Tab-separated table of C-alpha atoms and ligand atoms in Angstrom:
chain	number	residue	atom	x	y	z
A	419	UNK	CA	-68.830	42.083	-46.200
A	420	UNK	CA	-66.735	39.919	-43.585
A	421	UNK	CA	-65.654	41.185	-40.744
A	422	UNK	CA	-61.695	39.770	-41.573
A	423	UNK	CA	-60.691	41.310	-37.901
A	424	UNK	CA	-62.671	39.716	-35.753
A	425	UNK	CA	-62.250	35.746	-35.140
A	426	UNK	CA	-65.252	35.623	-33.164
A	427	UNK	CA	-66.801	36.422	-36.331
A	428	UNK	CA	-64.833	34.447	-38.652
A	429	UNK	CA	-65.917	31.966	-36.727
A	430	UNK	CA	-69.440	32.734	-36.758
A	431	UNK	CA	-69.058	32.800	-40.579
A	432	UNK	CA	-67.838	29.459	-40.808
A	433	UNK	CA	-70.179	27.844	-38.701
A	434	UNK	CA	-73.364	29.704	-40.587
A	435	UNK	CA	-70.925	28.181	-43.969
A	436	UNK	CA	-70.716	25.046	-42.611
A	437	UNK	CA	-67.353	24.486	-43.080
A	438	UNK	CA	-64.409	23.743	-40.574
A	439	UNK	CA	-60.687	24.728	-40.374
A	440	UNK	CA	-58.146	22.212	-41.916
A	441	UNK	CA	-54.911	21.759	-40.150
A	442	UNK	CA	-53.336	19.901	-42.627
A	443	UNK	CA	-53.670	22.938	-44.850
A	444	UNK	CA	-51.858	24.906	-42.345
A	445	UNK	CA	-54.786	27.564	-41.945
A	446	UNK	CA	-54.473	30.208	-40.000
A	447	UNK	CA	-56.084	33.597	-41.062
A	448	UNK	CA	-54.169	37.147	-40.584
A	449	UNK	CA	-57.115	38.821	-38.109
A	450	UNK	CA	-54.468	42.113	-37.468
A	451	UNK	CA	-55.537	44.924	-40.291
A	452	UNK	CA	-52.348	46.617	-38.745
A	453	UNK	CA	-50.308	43.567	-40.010
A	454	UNK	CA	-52.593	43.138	-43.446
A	455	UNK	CA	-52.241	46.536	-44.734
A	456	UNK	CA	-48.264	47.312	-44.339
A	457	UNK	CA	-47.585	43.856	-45.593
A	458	UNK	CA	-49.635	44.608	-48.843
A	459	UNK	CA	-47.870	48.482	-48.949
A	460	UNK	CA	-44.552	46.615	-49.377
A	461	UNK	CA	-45.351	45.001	-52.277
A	462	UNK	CA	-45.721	48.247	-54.014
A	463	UNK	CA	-43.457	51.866	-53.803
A	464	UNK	CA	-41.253	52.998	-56.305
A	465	UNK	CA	-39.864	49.584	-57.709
A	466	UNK	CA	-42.904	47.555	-56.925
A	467	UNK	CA	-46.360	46.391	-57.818
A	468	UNK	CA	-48.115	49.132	-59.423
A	469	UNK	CA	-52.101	49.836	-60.480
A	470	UNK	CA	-52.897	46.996	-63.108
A	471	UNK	CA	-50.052	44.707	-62.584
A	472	UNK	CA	-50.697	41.140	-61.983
A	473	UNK	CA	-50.617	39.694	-58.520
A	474	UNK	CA	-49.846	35.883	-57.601
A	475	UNK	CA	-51.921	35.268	-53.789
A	476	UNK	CA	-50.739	32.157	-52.569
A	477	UNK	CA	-53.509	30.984	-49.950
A	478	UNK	CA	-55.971	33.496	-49.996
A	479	UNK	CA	-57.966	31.824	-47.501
A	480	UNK	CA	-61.320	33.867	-46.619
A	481	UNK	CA	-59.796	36.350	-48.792
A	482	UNK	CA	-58.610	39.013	-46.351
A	483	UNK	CA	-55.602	39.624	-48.328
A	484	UNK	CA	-57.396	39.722	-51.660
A	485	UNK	CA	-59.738	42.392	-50.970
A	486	UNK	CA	-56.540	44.438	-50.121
A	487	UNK	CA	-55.243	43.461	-53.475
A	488	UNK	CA	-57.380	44.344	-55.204
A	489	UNK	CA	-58.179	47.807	-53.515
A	490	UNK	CA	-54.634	48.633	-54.595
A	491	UNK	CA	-55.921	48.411	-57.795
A	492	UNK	CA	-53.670	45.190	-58.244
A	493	UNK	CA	-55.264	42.048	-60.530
A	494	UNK	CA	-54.842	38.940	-58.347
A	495	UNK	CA	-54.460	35.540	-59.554
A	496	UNK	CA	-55.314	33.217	-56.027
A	497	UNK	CA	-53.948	29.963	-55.581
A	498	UNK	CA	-56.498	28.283	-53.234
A	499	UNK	CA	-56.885	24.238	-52.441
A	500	UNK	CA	-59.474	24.196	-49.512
A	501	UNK	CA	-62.897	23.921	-51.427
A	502	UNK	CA	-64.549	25.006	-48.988
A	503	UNK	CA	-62.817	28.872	-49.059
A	504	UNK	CA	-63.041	28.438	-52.924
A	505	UNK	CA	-66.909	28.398	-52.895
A	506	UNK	CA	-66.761	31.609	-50.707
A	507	UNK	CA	-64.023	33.176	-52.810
A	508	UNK	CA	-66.441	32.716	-55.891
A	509	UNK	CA	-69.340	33.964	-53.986
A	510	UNK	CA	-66.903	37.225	-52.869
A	511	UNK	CA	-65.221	38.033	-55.568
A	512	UNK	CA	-65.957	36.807	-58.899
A	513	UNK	CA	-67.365	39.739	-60.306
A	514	UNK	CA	-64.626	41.451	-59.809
A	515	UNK	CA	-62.638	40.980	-63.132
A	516	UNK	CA	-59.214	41.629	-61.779
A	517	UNK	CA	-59.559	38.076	-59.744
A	518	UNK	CA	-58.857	34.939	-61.045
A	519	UNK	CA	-59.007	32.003	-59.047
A	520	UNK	CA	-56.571	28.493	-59.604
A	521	UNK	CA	-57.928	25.848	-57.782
A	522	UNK	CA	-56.179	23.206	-56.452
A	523	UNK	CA	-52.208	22.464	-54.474
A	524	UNK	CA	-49.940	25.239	-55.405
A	525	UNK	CA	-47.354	23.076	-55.865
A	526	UNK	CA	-48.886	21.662	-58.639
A	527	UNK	CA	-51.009	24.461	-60.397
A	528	UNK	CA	-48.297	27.032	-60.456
A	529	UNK	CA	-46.393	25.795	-63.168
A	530	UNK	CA	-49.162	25.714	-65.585
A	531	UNK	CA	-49.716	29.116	-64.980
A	532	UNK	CA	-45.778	30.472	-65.525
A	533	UNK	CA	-46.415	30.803	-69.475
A	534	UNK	CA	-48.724	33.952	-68.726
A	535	UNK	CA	-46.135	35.687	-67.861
A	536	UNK	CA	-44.854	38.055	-70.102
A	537	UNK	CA	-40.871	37.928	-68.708
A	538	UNK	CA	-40.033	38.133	-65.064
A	539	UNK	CA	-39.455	41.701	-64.900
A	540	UNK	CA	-43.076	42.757	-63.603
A	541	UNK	CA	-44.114	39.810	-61.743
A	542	UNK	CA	-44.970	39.764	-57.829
A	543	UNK	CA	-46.147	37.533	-54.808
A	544	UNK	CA	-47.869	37.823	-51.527
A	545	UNK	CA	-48.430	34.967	-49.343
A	546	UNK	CA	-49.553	33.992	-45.865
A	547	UNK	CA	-47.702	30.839	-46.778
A	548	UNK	CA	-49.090	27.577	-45.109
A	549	UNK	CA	-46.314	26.760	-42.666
A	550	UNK	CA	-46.117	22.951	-44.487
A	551	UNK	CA	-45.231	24.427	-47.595
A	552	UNK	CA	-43.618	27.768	-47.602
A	553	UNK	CA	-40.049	26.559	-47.704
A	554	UNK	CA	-40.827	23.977	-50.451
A	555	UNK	CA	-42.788	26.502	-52.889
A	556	UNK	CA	-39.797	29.270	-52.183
A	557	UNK	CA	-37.221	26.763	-53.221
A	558	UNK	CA	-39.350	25.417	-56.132
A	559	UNK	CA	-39.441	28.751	-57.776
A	560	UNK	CA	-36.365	29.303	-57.496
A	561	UNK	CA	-35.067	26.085	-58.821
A	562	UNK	CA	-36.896	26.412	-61.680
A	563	UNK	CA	-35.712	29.842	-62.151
A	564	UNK	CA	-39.588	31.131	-61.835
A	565	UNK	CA	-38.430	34.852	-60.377
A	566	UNK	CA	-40.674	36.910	-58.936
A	567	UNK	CA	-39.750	40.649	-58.786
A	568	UNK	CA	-41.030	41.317	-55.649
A	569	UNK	CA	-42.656	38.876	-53.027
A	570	UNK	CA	-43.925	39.655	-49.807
A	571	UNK	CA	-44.411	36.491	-47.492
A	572	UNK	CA	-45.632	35.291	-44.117
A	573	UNK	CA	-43.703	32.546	-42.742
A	574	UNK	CA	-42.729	30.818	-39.292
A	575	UNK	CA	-39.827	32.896	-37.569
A	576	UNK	CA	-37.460	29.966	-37.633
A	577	UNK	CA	-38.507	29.673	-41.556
A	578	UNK	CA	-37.688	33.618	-42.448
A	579	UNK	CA	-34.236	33.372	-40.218
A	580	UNK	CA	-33.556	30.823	-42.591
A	581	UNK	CA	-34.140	32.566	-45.564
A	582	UNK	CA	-32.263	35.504	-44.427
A	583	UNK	CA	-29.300	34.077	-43.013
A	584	UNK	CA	-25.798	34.686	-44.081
A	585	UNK	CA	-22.463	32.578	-43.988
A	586	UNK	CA	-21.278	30.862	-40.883
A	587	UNK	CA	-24.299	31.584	-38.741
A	588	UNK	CA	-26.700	29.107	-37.100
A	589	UNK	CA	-29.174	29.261	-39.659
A	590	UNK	CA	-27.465	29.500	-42.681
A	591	UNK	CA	-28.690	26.757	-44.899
A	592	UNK	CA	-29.303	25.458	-48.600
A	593	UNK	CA	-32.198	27.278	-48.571
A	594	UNK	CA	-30.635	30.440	-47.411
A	595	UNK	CA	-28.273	30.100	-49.971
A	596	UNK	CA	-31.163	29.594	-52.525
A	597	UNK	CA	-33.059	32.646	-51.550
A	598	UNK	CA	-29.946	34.785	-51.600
A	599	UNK	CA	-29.121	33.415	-55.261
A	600	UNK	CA	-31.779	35.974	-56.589
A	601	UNK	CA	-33.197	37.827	-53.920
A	602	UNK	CA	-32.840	40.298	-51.679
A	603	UNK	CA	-34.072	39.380	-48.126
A	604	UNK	CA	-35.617	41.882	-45.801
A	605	UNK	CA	-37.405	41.085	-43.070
A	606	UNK	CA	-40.371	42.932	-42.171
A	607	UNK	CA	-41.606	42.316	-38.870
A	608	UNK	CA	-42.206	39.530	-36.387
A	609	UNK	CA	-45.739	38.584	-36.416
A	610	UNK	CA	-47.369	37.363	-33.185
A	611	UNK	CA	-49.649	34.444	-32.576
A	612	UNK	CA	-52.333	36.667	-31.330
A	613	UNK	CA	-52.158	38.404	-34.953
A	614	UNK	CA	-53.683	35.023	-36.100
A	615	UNK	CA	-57.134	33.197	-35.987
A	616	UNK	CA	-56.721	30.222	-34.784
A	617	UNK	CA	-53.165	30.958	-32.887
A	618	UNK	CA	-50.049	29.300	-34.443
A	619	UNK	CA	-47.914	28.236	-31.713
A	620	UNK	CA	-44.959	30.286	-32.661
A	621	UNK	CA	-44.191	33.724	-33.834
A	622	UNK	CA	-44.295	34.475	-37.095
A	623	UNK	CA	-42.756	37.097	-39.904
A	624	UNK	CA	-43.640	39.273	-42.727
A	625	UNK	CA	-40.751	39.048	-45.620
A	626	UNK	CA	-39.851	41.251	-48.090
A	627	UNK	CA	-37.499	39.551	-51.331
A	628	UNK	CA	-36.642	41.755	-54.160
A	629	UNK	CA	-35.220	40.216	-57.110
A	630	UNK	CA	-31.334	41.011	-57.343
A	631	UNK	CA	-29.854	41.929	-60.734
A	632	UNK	CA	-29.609	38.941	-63.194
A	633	UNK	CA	-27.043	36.728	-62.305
A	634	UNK	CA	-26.555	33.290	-64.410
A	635	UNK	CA	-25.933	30.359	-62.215
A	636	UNK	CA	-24.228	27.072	-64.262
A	637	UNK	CA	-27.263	24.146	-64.261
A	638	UNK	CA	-25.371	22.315	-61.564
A	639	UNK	CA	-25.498	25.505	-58.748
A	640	UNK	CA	-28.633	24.495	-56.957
A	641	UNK	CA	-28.143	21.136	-56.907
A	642	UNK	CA	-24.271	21.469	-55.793
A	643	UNK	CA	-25.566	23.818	-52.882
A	644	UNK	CA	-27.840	21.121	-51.600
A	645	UNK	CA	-25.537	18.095	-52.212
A	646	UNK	CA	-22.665	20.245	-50.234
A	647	UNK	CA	-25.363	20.741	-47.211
A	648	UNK	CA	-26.677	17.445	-47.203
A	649	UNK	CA	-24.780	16.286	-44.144
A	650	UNK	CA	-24.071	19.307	-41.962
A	651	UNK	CA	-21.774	17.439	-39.714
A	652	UNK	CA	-19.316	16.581	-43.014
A	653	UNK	CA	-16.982	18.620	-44.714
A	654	UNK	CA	-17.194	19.702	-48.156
A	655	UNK	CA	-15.150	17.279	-49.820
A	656	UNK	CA	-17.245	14.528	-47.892
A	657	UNK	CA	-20.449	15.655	-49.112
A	658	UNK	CA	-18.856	16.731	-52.394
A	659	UNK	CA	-17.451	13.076	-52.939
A	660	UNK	CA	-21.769	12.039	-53.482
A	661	UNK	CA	-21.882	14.207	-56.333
A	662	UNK	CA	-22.216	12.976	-59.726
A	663	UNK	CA	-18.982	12.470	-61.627
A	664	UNK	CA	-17.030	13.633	-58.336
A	665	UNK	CA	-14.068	11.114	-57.706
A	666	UNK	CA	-11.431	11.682	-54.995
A	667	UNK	CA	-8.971	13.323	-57.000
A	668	UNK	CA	-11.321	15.353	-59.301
A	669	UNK	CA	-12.615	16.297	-55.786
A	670	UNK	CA	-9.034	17.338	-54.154
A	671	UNK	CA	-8.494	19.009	-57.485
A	672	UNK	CA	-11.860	21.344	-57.945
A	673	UNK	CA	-10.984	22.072	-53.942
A	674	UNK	CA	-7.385	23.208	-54.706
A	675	UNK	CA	-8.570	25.454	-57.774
A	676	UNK	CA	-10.997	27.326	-55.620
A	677	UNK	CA	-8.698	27.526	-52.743
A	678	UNK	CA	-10.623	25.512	-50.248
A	679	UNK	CA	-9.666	23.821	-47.807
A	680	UNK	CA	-11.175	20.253	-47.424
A	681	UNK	CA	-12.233	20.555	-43.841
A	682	UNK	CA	-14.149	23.531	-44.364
A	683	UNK	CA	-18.080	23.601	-44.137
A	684	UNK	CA	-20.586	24.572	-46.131
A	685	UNK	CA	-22.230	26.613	-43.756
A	686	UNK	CA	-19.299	29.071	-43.536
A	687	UNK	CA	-19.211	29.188	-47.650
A	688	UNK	CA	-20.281	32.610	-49.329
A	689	UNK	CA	-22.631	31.862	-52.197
A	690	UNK	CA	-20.134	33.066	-54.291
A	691	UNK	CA	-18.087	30.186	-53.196
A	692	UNK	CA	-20.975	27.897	-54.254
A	693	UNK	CA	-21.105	29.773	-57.798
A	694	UNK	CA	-17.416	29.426	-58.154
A	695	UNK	CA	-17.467	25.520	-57.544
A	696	UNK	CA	-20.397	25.015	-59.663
A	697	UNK	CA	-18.229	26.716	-62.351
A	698	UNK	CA	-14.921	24.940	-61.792
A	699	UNK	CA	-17.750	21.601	-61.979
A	700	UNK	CA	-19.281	22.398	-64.796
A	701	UNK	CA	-15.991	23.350	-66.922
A	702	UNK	CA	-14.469	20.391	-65.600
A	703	UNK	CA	-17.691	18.054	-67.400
A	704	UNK	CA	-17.604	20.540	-70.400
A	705	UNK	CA	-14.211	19.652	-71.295
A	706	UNK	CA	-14.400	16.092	-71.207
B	1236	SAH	N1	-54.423	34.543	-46.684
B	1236	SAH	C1	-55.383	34.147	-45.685
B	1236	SAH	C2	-55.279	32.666	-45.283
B	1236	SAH	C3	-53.909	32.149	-44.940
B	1236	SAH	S1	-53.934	30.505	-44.299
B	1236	SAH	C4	-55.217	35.052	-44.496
B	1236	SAH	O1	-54.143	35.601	-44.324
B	1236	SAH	O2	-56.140	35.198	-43.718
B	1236	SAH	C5	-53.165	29.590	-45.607
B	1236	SAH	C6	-54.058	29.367	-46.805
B	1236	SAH	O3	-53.355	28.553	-47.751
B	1236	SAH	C7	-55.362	28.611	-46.522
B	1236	SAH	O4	-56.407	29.246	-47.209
B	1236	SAH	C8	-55.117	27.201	-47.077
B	1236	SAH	O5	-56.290	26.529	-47.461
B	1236	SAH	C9	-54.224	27.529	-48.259
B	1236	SAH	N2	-53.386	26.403	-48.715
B	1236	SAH	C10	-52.762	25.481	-47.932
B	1236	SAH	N3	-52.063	24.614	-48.684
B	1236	SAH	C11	-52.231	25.001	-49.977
B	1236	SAH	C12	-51.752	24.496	-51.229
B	1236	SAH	N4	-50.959	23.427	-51.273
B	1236	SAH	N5	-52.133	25.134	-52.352
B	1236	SAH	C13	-52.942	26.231	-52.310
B	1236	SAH	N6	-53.418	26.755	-51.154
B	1236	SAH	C14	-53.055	26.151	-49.999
């Protein structure tokens, strides 16, 4: 058994392996058992992750996460690209039948994996998200309306603030806007460098998302969001005016109708200011 706490001998381990750390893949393993275990806990509890139900593990790394997984009785399905970790993976836990093992970019690999689900009411996710991708594979999910029940995720600070933000604050973004769309967003705790083998140069932080009742968004909501945050220095009806279909007046008018003002920012818009747009948009091309 690894020792997962240690990095003098995770390092060991690697060396002995023969393989290196790749910063491109943003490794950086979670060497704190008193960060690993309450970040797993969360993903169960009343409403959560129970004995049996299936797991996505985005990066499992070494598999420090994983062998909490699947202690919780959880079956994991690990989303690893670094060959390297996949040979050791194999070696750790293939005989354990609750672990199955997708090789190769996330980005890429999840989708073909989405048809196993049985709906989206019992589905869950735990990450210690490579920093160069976490904000890309949140939003991608959600785009393509791939929602998790629960997910439980390790991101850069700046990256969680994001994702937790609400209207008119510094970090209130497209992507906070996304992540609010269907989720609840809790943050955990911060995470400090010193948690992590190697050290990240900034803090980190366990979050919590819990999928919000079902709300139906019209097709054009996600992309409206980000067309209306494109340039944070313009007002809506600037950024709105580089939407499809948008003229001036159809612009002035869809403002008017939701009682906007045209100087107004998105970043001091409620979502459901964004929903209401989206509507007024999408009746507007409906009715054509
Ligand atoms: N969960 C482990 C490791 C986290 S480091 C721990 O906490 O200790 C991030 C992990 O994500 C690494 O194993 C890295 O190889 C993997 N990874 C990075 N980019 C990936 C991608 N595009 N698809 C799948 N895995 C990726």
């Amino acid at each position: 058994m690894l020792n997962y706490n240690s990095a003098v001998s995770l390092r060991a381990f690697l060396e002995q392996e023969g393989l290196g750390m790749q910063k491109k893949f943003g490794q950086n393993f979670l060497i704190n058992p008193n960060v690993r275990q309450p970040l797993v806990d969360a993903l169960g509890g009343a409403h959560g992750a129970q004995k049996g139900d299936e797991v996505w593990e985005i990066g499992p790394g070494l598999g420090a996460m994983t062998a909490l997984l699947l202690e919780k009785g959880f079956t994991v399905k690990a989303f690893e690209i670094d060959n390297g970790f996949i040979r050791i993976l194999k070696k750790l836990f293939s005989q354990d039948a609750g672990f199955e093992l997708i090789e190769g970019d996330v980005l890429k690999t999840w989708q073909t994996c989405r048809s196993a689900f049985p709906g989206t009411d019992n589905s869950f996710l735990l990450g210690n998200l490579p920093y160069n991708i976490a904000a890309v594979l949140l939003a991608d999910f959600i785009e393509k309306k791939h929602v998790f029940s629960r997910m439980v995720v390790t991101v850069q600070k700046e990256v969680a603030l994001r994702m937790a933000a609400s209207a008119g604050s510094k970090d209130y973004s497209s992507f906070s806007v996304l992540c609010a769309s269907v989720y609840k967003v809790k943050p955990l705790m911060t995470i400090r460098p010193s948690s992590f083998y190697p050290q990240p140069n900034v803090d980190s932080m366990g979050v919590l998302l819990e999928k919000r009742d079902s709300r139906v968004y019209p097709d054009i909501f996600y992309p409206l969001v980000r067309t209306l945050f494109s340039s944070r220095r313009k007002t809506i009806k600037n950024n709105l005016l580089s939407f499809p279909g948008i003229s001036r007046d159809i612009c002035m008018s869809v403002l008017e109708e939701n009682g906007l003002n045209e100087n107004q920012r998105a970043e001091n818009l409620e979502i459901e200011a964004f929903a209401s747009l989206a509507k007024t948009i999408e009746n507007m091309r409906l009715s054509k």
